[in-house]
Structures are given as structure tokens and as C-alpha cells.
């Protein structure tokens, strides 16, 4: 027996998130920062177990396929590609082109583009940058920031190439490293790079102890996707407080 049914109006515009295969942090953070307010759809992109410039660049050919796995009937306000170093290696414009080739969306962003937007919003021009990865992976990121008018005169890294180890770096180690970099002075803010690094819970504390804005990949990406769409988010730190006043 065939049973008739009624349909409901289209759901509100959605957010899409392309998460690295090895990432254990980003999706959880974004759902925490946008609790119950967002139609968030995620897809995964193959990524290397070790982070090198070669494994980052290889994601370029996989972005369109990953985006195509997002629900085709959903109407996307914004799709975020969740890799800071990958966006720097591939190029933000190319990332957007690859994503749009797989799924229609009003906006595309990534942590690098989001960080630049956050720095502009907060009038930040000089960052202390903490990276988990080997130094040559961060070269493209620092160069891209420099082109955008954001210098990184203070830089430090855990020099850890393996993603499975990056996600397990303790909050204590992240906090201590960031405070050490901040203490070098002559900076406007601290940036904790990498979507797999667990940083959201220490942002407010970092700002209290250093007296500086603290930004992180997952924080700025969630903030920027909210800015580009119809959603609000509970963003920690000065960035969130500045947003709540607009």
C-alpha cells in the first residue's frame, strides 16, 4: 500500500565543513561553538598521516570530490575547508574554486582566510605564531600572512609531523609554548595554528595571562563561517566579544 505524505518547507541555509581524514578536533569544536543553531553537514578529505608540503598539496585534487559528497539538495550559505596549512599551500582562491566545482555555495572559507579576516577585524598586524608542524610546512602560511599585511615576527613549533600525535599534544604544553612566544613581545596577538590542535578551551585563559588577543584555527574558522552566513556562534576570546557587540 502506497502511503501519501506531506512535505515541509526547505530547511534554513546550511553550513558545509570539509574535515581532514586525520582530524579529530575541528568538527567537535565547531558543533560546540554553534550548539543547536546550525544545519552543519560534514564531509572528509583524504589526508596524509604525516603533514608535509607534498601531502598538503595533494589535497588540491581531492577537494572537489570531498565537496561533492555534501548533501546535493542542501542550500549552503558557506563551506569551510578545515586546514590552515593546506589552504596556504594550495592557495585560498584555488581552494574556493575546487570546492565550488563540487558543490554550490554562496561562500567558501578556510582557517587562513578566516585568520586574515579576524586580524583585520581586530586591527592585528603582528602575530606570535605557534605551529605543531615542521618549520618548512609553516613557510607558506607565514608568507601568505605577510602578503595580507600580517607579520609573524615571533614563531615557534612543536616540530611534530604526525597528525595522530598533534591532536594529543596537551593543553599544558600548548599553553606554556604560547606564553613563551607571547613573552617575546612586540606583537599584537597570538595565533595557535592547526585545526587538529586542541586550543578552544585555553583561549580565554591565554588572553588573561598574556593580555593579548588569542586566536586559533578552529575559533577563527567558526567565527568567519558565522560572519559569512546567517548563524551566530559562541566564539571565545576577544574575537567573540567584539563580534557580540556588532
PDB file of N, CA and C in Angstrom, residues 108 112 121 155 159 181 184 238 244:
ATOM      1  N   UNK A 108      32.927  30.406   0.396  1.00  0.00           N
ATOM      2  CA  UNK A 108      33.915  29.399   0.788  1.00  0.00           C
ATOM      3  C   UNK A 108      34.958  30.095   1.647  1.00  0.00           C
ATOM      4  N   UNK A 112      42.988  30.039   7.068  1.00  0.00           N
ATOM      5  CA  UNK A 112      43.890  31.138   6.686  1.00  0.00           C
ATOM      6  C   UNK A 112      43.100  32.385   6.314  1.00  0.00           C
ATOM      7  N   UNK A 121      39.593  42.570  11.445  1.00  0.00           N
ATOM      8  CA  UNK A 121      38.516  42.963  12.344  1.00  0.00           C
ATOM      9  C   UNK A 121      39.056  43.536  13.653  1.00  0.00           C
ATOM     10  N   UNK A 155      57.861  33.151  16.105  1.00  0.00           N
ATOM     11  CA  UNK A 155      57.396  31.862  15.608  1.00  0.00           C
ATOM     12  C   UNK A 155      57.981  30.739  16.449  1.00  0.00           C
ATOM     13  N   UNK A 159      57.401  20.954  16.104  1.00  0.00           N
ATOM     14  CA  UNK A 159      58.143  20.134  15.136  1.00  0.00           C
ATOM     15  C   UNK A 159      57.628  18.695  15.095  1.00  0.00           C
ATOM     16  N   UNK A 181      56.093  32.323  23.709  1.00  0.00           N
ATOM     17  CA  UNK A 181      56.163  33.145  22.498  1.00  0.00           C
ATOM     18  C   UNK A 181      55.634  34.550  22.762  1.00  0.00           C
ATOM     19  N   UNK A 184      57.920  37.232  24.252  1.00  0.00           N
ATOM     20  CA  UNK A 184      58.978  37.855  23.454  1.00  0.00           C
ATOM     21  C   UNK A 184      58.614  39.279  23.036  1.00  0.00           C
ATOM     22  N   UNK A 238      38.583  37.633  22.778  1.00  0.00           N
ATOM     23  CA  UNK A 238      38.294  38.990  22.313  1.00  0.00           C
ATOM     24  C   UNK A 238      37.532  38.962  20.996  1.00  0.00           C
ATOM     25  N   UNK A 244      30.113  40.067  19.383  1.00  0.00           N
ATOM     26  CA  UNK A 244      28.829  40.180  20.077  1.00  0.00           C
ATOM     27  C   UNK A 244      28.367  41.637  20.181  1.00  0.00           C
TER      28      UNK A 244
END
